[in-house]
Coordinates of N, CA, C and O in Angstrom, one line a residue:
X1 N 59.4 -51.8 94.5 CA 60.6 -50.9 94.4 C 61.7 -51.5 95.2 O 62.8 -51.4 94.7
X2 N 61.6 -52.1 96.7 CA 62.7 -52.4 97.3 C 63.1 -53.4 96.8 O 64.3 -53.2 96.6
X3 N 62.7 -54.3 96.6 CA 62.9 -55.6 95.7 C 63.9 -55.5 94.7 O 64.9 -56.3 94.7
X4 N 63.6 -54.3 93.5 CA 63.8 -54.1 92.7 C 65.7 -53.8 93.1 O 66.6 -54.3 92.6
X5 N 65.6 -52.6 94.2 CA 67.2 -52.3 94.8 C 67.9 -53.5 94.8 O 68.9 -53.8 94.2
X6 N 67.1 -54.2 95.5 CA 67.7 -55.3 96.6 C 68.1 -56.5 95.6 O 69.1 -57.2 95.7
X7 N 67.3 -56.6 94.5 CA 67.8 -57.8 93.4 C 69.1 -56.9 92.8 O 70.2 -57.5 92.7
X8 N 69.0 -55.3 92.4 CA 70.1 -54.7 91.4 C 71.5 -54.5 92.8 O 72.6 -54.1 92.4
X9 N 71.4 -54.6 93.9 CA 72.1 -54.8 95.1 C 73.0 -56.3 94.8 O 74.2 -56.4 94.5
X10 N 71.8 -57.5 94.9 CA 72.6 -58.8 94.9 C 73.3 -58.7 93.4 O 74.4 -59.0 93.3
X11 N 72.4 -58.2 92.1 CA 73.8 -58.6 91.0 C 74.6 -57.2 91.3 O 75.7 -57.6 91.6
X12 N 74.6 -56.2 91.2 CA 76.2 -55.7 91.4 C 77.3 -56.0 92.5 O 78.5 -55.5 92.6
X13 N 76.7 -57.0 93.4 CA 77.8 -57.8 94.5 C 78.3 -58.9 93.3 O 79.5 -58.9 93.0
X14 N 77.3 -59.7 92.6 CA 77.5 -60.7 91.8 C 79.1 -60.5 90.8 O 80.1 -61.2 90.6
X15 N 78.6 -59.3 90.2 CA 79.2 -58.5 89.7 C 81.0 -58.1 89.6 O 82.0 -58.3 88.9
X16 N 80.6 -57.6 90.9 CA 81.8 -57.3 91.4 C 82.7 -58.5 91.9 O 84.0 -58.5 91.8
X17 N 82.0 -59.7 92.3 CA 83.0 -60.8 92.4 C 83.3 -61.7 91.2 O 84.0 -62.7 91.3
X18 N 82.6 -61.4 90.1 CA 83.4 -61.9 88.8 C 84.4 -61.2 88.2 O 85.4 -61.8 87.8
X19 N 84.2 -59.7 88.3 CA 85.1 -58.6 88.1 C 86.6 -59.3 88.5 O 87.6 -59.7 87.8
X20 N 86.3 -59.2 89.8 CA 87.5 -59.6 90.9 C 88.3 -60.9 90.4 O 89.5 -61.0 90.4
X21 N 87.7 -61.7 90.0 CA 88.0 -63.2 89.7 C 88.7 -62.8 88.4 O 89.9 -63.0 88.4
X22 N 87.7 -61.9 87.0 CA 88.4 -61.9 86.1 C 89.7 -61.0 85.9 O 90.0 -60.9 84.7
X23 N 90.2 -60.7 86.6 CA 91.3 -59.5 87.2 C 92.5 -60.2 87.6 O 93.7 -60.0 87.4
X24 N 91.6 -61.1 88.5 CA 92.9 -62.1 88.7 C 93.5 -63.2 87.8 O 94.7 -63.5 87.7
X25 N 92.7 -63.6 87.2 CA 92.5 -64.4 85.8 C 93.6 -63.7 85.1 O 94.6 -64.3 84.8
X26 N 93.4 -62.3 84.8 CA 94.3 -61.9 83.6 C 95.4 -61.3 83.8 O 96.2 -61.1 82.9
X27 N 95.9 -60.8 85.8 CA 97.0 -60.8 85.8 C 98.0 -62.5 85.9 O 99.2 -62.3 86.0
X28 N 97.7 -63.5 85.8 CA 98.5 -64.1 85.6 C 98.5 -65.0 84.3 O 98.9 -66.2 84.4
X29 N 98.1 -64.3 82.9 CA 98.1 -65.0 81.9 C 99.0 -64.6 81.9 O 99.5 -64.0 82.8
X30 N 99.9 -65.1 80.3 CA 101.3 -64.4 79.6 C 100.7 -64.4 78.7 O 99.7 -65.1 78.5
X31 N 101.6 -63.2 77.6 CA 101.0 -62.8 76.2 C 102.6 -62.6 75.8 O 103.4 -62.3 76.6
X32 N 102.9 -62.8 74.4 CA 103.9 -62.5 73.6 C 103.8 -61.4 73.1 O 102.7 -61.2 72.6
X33 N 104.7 -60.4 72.8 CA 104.4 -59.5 72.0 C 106.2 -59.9 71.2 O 107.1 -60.4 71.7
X34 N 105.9 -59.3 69.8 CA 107.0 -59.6 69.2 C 107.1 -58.0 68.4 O 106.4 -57.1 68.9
X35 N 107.8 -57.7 67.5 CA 108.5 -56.9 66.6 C 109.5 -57.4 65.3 O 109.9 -58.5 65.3
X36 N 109.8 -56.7 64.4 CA 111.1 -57.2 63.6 C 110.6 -58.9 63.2 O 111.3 -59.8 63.7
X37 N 109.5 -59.3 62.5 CA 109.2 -60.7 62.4 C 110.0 -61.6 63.3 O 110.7 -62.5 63.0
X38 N 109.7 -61.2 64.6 CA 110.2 -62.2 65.7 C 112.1 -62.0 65.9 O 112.9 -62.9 66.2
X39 N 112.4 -60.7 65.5 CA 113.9 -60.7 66.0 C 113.1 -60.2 67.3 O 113.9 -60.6 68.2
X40 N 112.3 -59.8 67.7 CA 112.4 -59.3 69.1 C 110.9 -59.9 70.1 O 109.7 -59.7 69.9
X41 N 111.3 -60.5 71.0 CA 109.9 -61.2 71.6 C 110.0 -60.4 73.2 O 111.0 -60.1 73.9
X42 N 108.6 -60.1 73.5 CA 108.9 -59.9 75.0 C 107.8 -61.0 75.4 O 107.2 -61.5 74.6
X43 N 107.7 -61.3 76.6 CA 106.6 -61.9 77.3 C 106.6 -61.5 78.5 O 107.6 -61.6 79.3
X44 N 105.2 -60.8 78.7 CA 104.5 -60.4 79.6 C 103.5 -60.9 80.1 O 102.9 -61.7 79.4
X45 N 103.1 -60.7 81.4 CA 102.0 -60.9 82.6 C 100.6 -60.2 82.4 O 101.0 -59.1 82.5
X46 N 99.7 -60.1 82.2 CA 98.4 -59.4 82.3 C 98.6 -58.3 83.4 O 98.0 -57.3 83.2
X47 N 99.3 -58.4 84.6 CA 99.7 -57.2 85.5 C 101.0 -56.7 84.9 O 102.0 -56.3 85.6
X48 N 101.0 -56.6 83.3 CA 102.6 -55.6 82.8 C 103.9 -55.8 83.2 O 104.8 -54.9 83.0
X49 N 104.0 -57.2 83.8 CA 105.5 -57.0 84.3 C 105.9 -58.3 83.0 O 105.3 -59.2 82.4
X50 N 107.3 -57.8 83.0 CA 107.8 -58.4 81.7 C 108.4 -59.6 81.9 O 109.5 -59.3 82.6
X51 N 108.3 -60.8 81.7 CA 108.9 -62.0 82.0 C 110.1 -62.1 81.5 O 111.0 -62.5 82.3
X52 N 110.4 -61.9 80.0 CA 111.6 -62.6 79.3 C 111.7 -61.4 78.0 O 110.7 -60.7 77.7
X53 N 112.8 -61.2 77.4 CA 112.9 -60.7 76.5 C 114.0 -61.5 75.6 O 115.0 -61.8 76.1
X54 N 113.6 -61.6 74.3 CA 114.6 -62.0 73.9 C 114.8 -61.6 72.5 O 113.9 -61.5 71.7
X55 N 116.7 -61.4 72.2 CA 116.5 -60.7 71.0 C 117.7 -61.6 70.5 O 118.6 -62.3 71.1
X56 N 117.4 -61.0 68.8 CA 118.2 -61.9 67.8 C 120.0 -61.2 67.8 O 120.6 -60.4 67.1
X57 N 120.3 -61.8 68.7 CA 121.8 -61.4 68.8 C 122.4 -60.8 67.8 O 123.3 -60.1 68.2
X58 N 122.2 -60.8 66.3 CA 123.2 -60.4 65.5 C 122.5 -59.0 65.2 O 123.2 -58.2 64.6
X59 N 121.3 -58.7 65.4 CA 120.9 -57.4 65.2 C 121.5 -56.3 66.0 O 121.7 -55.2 65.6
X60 N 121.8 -56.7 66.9 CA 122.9 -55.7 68.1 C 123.7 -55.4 67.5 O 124.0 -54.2 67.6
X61 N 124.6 -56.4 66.6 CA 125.6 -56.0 66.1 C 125.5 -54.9 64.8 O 126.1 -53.9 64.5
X62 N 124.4 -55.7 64.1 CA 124.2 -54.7 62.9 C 123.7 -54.0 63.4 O 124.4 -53.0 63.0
X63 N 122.9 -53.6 64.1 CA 121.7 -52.3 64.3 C 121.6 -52.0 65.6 O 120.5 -52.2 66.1
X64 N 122.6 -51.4 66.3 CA 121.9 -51.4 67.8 C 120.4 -50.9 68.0 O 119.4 -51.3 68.5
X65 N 120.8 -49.6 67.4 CA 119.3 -48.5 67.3 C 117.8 -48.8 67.1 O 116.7 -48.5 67.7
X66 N 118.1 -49.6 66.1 CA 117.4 -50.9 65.7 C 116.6 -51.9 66.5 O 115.4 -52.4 66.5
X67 N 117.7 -51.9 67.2 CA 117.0 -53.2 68.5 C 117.0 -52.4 69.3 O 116.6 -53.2 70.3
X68 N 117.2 -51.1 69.9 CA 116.3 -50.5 70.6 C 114.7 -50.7 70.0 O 113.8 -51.4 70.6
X69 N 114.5 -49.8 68.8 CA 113.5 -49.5 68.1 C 112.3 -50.5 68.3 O 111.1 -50.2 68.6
X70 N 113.0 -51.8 68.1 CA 111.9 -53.1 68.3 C 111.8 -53.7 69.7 O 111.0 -54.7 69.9
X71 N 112.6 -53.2 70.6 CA 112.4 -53.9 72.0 C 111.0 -52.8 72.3 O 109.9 -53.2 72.7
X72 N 111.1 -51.7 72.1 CA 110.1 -51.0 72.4 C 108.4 -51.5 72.0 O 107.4 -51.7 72.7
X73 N 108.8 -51.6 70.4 CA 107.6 -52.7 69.7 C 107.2 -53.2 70.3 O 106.1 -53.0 70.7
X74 N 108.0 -54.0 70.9 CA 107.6 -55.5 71.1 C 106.8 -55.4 72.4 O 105.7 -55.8 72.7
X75 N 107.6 -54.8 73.0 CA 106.8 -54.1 74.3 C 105.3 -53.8 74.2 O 104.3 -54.4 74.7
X76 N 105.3 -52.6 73.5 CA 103.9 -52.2 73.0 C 103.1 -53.1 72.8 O 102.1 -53.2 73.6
X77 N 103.4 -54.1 71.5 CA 102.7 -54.9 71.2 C 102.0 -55.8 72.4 O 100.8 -55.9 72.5
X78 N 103.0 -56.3 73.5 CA 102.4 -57.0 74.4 C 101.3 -56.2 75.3 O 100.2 -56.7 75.8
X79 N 101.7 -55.1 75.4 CA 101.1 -54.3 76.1 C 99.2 -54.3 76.0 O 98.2 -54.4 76.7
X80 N 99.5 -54.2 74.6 CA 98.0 -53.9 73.5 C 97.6 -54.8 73.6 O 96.4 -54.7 73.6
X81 N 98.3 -56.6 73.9 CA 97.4 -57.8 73.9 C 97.0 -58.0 75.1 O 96.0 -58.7 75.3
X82 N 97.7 -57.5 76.0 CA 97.1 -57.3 77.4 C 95.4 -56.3 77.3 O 94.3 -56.7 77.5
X83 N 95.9 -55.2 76.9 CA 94.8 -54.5 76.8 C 93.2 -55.1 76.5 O 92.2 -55.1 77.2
X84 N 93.8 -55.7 74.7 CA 92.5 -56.7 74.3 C 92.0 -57.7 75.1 O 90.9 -57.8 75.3
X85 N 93.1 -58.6 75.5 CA 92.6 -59.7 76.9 C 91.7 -59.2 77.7 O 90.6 -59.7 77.8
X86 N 92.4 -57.8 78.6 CA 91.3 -57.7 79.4 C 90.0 -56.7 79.1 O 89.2 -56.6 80.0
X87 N 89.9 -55.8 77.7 CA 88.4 -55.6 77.6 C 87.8 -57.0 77.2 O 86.9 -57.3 77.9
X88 N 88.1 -57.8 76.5 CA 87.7 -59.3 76.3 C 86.5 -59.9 77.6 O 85.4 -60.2 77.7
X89 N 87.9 -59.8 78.4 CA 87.2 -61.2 79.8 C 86.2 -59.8 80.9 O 85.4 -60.3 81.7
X90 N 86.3 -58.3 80.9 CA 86.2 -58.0 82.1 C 84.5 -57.4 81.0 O 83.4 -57.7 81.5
X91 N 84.5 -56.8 79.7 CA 83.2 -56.9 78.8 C 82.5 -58.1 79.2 O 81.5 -57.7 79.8
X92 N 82.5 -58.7 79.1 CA 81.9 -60.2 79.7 C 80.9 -60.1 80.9 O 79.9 -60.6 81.1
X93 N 81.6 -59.2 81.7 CA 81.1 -59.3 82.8 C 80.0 -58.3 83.0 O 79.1 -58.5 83.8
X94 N 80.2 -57.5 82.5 CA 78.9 -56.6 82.5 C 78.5 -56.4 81.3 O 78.4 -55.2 80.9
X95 N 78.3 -57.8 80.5 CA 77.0 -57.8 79.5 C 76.1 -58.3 80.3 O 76.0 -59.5 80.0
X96 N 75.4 -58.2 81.2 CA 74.1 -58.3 81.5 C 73.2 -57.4 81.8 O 72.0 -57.5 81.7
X97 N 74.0 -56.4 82.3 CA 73.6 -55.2 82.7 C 73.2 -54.4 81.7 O 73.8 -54.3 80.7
X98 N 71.9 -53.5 81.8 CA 71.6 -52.4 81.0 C 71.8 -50.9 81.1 O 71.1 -49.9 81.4
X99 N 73.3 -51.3 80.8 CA 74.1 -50.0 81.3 C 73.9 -49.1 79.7 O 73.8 -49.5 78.6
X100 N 73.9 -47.6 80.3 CA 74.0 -46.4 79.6 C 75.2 -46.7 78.5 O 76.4 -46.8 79.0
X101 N 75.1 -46.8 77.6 CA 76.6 -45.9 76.4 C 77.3 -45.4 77.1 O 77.0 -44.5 78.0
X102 N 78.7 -46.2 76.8 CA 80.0 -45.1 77.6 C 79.9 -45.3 79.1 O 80.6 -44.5 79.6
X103 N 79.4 -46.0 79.7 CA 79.0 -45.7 81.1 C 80.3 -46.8 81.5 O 80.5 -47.9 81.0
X104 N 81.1 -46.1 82.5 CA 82.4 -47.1 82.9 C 81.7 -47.1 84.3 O 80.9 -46.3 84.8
X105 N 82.3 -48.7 84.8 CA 82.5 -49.2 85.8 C 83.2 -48.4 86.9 O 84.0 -47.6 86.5
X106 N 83.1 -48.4 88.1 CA 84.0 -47.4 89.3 C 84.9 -48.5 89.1 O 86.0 -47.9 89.3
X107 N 85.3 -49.9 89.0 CA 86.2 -50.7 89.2 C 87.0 -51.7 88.4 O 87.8 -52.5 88.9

């Protein structure tokens, strides 16, 4: 039985320092997110901060509203590929474990 702790002790340390690693990993990817077939691009960080935005200048003119409408998209969009990145890399990390359904990590 103590063994038993003491091995599920060393892997949820193990665990927890891949966690850590993969966390850090994904705040410094960049992801694109776009809108309006590429009138509107944001690029973001895996930690949500937005690098660059950039929009097709003549939509402002035609549509301001418009390019509100799709900076928001675009946003989103990045937001959501952040999202999938990191269930992607941080799922990874606790497939080994024979965790319960539904059962979230404290971290």
């Amino acid at each position: 039985m103590r063994g038993q702790i003491g091995q599920l002790m060393q892997q949820a340390q193990r665990m927890q320092e891949e966690m850590k690693r993969a966390q850090e990993e994904i705040a410094k990817l960049e992801v694109t997110g776009s809108a309006g077939g590429g009138l509107v691009t944001v690029v973001m960080t895996g930690a949500h901060e937005v690098r660059r935005v950039q929009i097709d200048r003549k939509l402002f003119a035609d549509d301001p509203e418009m390019a509100e409408d799709l900076v928001a998209a675009a946003v989103n969009d990045a937001v959501n590929k952040v999202a999938d990145v990191s269930k992607n890399k941080l799922g990874g990390v606790t497939s080994g474990l024979n965790l319960p359904p539904g059962f979230k990590m404290p971290f």
